[in-house]
Structures are given as structure tokens and as C-alpha cells.
PDB file of C-alpha atoms in Angstrom:
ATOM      1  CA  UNK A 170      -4.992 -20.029  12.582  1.00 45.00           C
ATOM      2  CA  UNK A 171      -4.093 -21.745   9.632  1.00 50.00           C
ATOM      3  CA  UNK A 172      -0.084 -22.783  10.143  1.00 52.00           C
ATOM      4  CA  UNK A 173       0.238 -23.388   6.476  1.00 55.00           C
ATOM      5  CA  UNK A 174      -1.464 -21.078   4.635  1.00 57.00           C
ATOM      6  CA  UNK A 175      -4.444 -21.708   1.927  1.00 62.00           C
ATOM      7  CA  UNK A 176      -4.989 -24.165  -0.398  1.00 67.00           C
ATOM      8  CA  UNK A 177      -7.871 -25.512  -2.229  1.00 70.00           C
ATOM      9  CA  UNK A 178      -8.732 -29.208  -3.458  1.00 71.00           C
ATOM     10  CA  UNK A 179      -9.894 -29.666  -7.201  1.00 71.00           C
ATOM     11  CA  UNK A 180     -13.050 -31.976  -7.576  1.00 70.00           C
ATOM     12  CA  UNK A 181     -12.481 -32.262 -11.264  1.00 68.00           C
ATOM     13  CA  UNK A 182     -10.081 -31.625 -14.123  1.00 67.00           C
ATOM     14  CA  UNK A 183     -10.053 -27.816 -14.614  1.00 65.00           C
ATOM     15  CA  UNK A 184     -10.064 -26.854 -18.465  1.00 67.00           C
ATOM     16  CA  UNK A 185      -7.074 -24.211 -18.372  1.00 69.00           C
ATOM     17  CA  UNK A 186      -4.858 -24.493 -20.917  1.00 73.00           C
ATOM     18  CA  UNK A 187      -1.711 -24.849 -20.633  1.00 77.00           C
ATOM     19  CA  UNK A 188      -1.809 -25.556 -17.115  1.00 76.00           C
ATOM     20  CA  UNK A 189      -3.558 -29.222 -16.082  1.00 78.00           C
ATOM     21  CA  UNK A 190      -4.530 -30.134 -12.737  1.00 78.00           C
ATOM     22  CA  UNK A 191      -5.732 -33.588 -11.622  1.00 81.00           C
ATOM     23  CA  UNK A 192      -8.568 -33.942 -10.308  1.00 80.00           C
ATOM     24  CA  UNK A 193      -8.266 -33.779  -5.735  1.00 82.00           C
ATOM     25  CA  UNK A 194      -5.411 -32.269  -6.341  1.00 81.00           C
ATOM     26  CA  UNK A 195      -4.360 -29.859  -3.103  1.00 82.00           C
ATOM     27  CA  UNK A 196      -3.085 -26.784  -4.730  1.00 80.00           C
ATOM     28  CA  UNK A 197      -1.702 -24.770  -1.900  1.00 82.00           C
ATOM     29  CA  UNK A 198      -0.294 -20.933  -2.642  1.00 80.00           C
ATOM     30  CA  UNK A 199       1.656 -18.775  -0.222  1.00 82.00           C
ATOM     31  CA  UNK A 200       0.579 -15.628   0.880  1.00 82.00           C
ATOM     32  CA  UNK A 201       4.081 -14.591   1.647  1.00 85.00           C
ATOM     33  CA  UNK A 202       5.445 -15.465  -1.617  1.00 86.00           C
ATOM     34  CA  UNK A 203       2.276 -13.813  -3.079  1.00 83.00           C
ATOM     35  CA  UNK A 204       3.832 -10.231  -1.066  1.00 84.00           C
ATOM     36  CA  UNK A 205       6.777 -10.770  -2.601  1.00 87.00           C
ATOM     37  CA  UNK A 206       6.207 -11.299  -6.271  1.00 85.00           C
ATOM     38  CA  UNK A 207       8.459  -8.682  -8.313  1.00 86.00           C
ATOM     39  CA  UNK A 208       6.045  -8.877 -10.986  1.00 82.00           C
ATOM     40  CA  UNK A 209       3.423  -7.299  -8.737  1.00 79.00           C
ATOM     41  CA  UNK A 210       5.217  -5.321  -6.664  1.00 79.00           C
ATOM     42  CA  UNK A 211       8.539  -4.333  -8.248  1.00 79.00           C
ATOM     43  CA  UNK A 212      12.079  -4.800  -8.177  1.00 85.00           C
ATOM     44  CA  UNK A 213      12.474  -4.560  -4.618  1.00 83.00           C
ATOM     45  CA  UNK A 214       9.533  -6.362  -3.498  1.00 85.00           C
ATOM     46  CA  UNK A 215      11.416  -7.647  -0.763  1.00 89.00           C
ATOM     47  CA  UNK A 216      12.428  -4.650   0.655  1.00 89.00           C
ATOM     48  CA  UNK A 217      10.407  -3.207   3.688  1.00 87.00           C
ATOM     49  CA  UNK A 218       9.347   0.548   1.823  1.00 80.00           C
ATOM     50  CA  UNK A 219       7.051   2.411   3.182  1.00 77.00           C
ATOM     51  CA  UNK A 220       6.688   4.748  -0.050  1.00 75.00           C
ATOM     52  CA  UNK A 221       5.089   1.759  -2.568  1.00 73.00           C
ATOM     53  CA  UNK A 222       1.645   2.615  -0.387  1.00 72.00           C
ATOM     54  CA  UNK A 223       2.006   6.498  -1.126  1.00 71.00           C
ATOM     55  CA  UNK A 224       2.835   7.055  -5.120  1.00 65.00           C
ATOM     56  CA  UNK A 225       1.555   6.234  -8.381  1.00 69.00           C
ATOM     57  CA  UNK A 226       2.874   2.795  -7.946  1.00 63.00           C
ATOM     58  CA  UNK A 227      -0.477   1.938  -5.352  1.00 66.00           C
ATOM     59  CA  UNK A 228      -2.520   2.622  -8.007  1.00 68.00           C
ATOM     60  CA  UNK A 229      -1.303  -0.200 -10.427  1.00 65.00           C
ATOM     61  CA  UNK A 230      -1.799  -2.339  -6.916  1.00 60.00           C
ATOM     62  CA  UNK A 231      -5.236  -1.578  -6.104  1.00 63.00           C
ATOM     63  CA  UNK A 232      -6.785  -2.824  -9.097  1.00 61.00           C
ATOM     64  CA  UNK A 233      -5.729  -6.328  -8.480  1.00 66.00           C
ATOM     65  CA  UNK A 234      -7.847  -7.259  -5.148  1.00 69.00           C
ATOM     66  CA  UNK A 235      -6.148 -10.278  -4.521  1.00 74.00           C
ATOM     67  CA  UNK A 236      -2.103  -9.090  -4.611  1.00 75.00           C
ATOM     68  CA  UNK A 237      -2.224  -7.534  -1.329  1.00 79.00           C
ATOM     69  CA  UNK A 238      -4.213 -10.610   1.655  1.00 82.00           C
ATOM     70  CA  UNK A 239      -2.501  -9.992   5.166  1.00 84.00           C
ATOM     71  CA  UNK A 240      -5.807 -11.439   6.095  1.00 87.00           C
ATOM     72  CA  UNK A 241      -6.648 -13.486   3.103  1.00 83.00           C
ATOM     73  CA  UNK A 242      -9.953 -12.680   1.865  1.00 81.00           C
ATOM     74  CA  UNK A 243     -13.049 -15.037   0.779  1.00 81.00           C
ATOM     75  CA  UNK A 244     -14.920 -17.610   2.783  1.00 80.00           C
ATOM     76  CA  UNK A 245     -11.564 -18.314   4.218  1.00 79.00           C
ATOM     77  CA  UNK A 246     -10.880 -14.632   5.985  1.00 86.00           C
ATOM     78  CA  UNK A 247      -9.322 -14.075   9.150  1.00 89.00           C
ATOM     79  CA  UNK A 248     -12.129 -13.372  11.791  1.00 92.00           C
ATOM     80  CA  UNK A 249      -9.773 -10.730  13.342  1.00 94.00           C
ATOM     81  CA  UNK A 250     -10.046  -8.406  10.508  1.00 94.00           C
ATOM     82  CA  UNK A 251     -11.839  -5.809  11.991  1.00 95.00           C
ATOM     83  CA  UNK A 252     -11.033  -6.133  15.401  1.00 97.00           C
ATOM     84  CA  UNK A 253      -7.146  -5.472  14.253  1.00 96.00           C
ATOM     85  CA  UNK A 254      -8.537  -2.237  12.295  1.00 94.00           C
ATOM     86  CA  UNK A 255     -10.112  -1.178  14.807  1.00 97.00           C
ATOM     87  CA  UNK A 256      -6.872  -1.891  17.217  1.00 97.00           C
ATOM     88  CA  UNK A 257      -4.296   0.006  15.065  1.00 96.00           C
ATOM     89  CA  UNK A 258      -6.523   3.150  14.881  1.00 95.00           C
ATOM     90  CA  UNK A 259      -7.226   2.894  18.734  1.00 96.00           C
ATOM     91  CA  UNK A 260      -3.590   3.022  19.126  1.00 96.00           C
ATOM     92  CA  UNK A 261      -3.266   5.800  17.025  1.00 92.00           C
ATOM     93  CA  UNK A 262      -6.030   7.520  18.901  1.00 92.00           C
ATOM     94  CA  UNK A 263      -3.958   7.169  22.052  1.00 93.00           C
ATOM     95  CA  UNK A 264      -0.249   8.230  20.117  1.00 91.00           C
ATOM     96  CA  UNK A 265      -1.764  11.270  19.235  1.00 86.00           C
ATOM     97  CA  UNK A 266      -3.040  11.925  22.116  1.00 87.00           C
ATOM     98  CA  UNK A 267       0.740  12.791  23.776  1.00 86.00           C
ATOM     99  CA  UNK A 268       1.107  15.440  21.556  1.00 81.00           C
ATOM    100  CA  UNK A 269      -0.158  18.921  21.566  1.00 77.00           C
ATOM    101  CA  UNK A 270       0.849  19.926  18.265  1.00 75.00           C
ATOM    102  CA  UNK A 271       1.715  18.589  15.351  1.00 75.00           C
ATOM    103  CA  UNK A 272       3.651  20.305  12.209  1.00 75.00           C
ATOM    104  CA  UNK A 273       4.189  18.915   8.998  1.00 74.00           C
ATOM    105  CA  UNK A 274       7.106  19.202   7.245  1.00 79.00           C
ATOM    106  CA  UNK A 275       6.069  21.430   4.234  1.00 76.00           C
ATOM    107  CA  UNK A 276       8.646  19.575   2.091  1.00 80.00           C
ATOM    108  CA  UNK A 277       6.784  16.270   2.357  1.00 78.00           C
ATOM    109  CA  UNK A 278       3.605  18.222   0.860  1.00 79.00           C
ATOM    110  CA  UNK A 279       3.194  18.099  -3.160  1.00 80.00           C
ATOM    111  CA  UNK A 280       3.055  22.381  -4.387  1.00 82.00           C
ATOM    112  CA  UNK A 281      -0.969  21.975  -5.542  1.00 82.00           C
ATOM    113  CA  UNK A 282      -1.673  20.232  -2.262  1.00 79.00           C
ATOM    114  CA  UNK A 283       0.002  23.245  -0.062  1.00 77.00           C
ATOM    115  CA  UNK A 284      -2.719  25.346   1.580  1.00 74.00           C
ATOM    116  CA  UNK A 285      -2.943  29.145   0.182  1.00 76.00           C
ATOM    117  CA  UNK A 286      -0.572  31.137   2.675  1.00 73.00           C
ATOM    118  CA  UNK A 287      -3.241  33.869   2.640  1.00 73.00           C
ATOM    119  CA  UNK A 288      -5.341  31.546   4.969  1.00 70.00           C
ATOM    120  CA  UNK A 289      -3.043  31.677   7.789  1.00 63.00           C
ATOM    121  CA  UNK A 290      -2.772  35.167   7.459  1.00 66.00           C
ATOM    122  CA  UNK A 291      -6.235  36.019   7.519  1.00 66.00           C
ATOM    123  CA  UNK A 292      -7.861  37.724  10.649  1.00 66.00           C
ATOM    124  CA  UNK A 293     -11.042  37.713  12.162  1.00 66.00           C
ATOM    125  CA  UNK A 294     -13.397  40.206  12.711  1.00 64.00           C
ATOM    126  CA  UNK A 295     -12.653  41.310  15.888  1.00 68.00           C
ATOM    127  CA  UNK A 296      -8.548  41.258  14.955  1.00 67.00           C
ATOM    128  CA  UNK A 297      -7.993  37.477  16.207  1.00 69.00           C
ATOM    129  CA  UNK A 298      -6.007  34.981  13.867  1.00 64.00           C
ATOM    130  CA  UNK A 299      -8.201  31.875  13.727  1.00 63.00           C
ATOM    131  CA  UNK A 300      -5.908  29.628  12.752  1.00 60.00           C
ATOM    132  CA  UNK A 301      -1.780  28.911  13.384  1.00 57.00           C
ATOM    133  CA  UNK A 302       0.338  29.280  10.439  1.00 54.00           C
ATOM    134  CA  UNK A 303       2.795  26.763  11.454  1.00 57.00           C
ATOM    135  CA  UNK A 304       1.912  23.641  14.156  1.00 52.00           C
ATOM    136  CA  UNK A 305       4.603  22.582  16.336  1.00 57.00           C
ATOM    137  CA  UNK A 306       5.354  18.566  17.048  1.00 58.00           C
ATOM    138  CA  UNK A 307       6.209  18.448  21.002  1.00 58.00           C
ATOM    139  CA  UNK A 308       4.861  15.446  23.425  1.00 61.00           C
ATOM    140  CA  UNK A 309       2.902  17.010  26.380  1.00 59.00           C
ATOM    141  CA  UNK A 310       4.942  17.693  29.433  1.00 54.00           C
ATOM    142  CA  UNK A 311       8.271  18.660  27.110  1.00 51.00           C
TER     143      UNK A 311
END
């Protein structure tokens, strides 16, 4: 691991007006100061909120690839990548796995994205109800 994050050494004078480098100059950035930039992320960019990843808000973040590196990204990107995807959704295999049913609150569901109420209602053939109307969120063995 790298202790102290990125950087990158310039062969030559970049051309960028109005910023001038020197030439083998290390130009280090900071990926944790990059997560908290207000300009990117907000007012309270510094604040642990779980929402910014759920409203119109990701969108503005998704078109800039580089605002969001927990694992960098280029020829310099952590090795672990996928092995810590695959990790998290092994251990959200095995959370799920402890409960029987789950039931979400119908409150956190936008109106349009509700399913039709008719569906639950609806019976088979034979009489059955294929499906529950409502899914309850126990552990097993409770």
C-alpha cells in the first residue's frame, strides 16, 4: 500500500496556463481531500450521508469518473478491487441469509415505483395467492 497517497513526477514544463509546473516536479494530490471537496460533493461533504448515493445529487457525481477513487483508478489501482467487491456482496449473501422475510417500508418507496396493489391481490387458478402482499423483517429463530 501506498502510505502517502499518489503523486506523479513532471518530465517537462506542462503548457497550462495559468498554472506552471517545473519540470520533475512531484505533484502529489490527496484522495481524502479529493472526498471531501464541497465543490464536488456539497456543503456537507464532510458529513458521513448515506442519501448523496441515492438522489439526483449522484447523478451530477457520476459523470466525473475521477471524484469518487476509494481505490484510485489507472495504472496505479489497488489490486484488491475486486476481491473487496466480491467480499462486501459475500457478506451480504450471508446477512440475508438470517432472515426469512424481509418488508420494506412502503414510505421509503417513490408513488410511480410502488407495485399495483391489484398484484398482491390476484389469485391463481386453482384459488391460491401467489404472492404475499406485505413481507415481514424477522431473523430466523425469533
Amino acid at each position: 500500500m501506498n502510505r502517502y497517497g499518489g503523486g506523479a513526477v513532471t518530465p517537462y514544463d506542462p503548457t497550462q496556463p495559468p498554472i506552471y509546473i517545473p519540470a520533475n516536479t512531484k505533484t502529489p494530490y490527496s484522495v481524502f481531500m479529493m472526498h471531501r471537496r464541497k465543490d464536488l460533493w456539497g456543503p456537507d461533504a464532510e458529513l458521513f450521508e448515506t442519501d448523496r448515493w441515492i438522489d439526483e445529487r449522484l447523478q451530477k457525481h457520476l459523470g466525473h469518473s475521477f471524484a469518487f477513487l476509494p481505490f484510485n483508478a489507472g495504472p496505479r489501482i489497488c489490486l484488491g478491487q475486486q476481491f473487496a467487491y466480491n467480499e462486501m456482496s459475500y457478506m451480504l449473501v450471508k446477512l440475508f441469509q438470517h432472515f426469512s422475510d424481509v418488508e420494506l417500508v412502503p414510505e421509503a418507496v417513490a408513488p410511480e415505483l410502488r407495485p399495483n396493489p391489484a398484484w398482491a391481490a390476484a389469485r391463481e387458478a386453482d384459488g391460491r395467492i401467489p404472492r404475499k402482499a406485505v413481507e415481514k423483517n424477522s431473523p430466523r429463530g425469533t
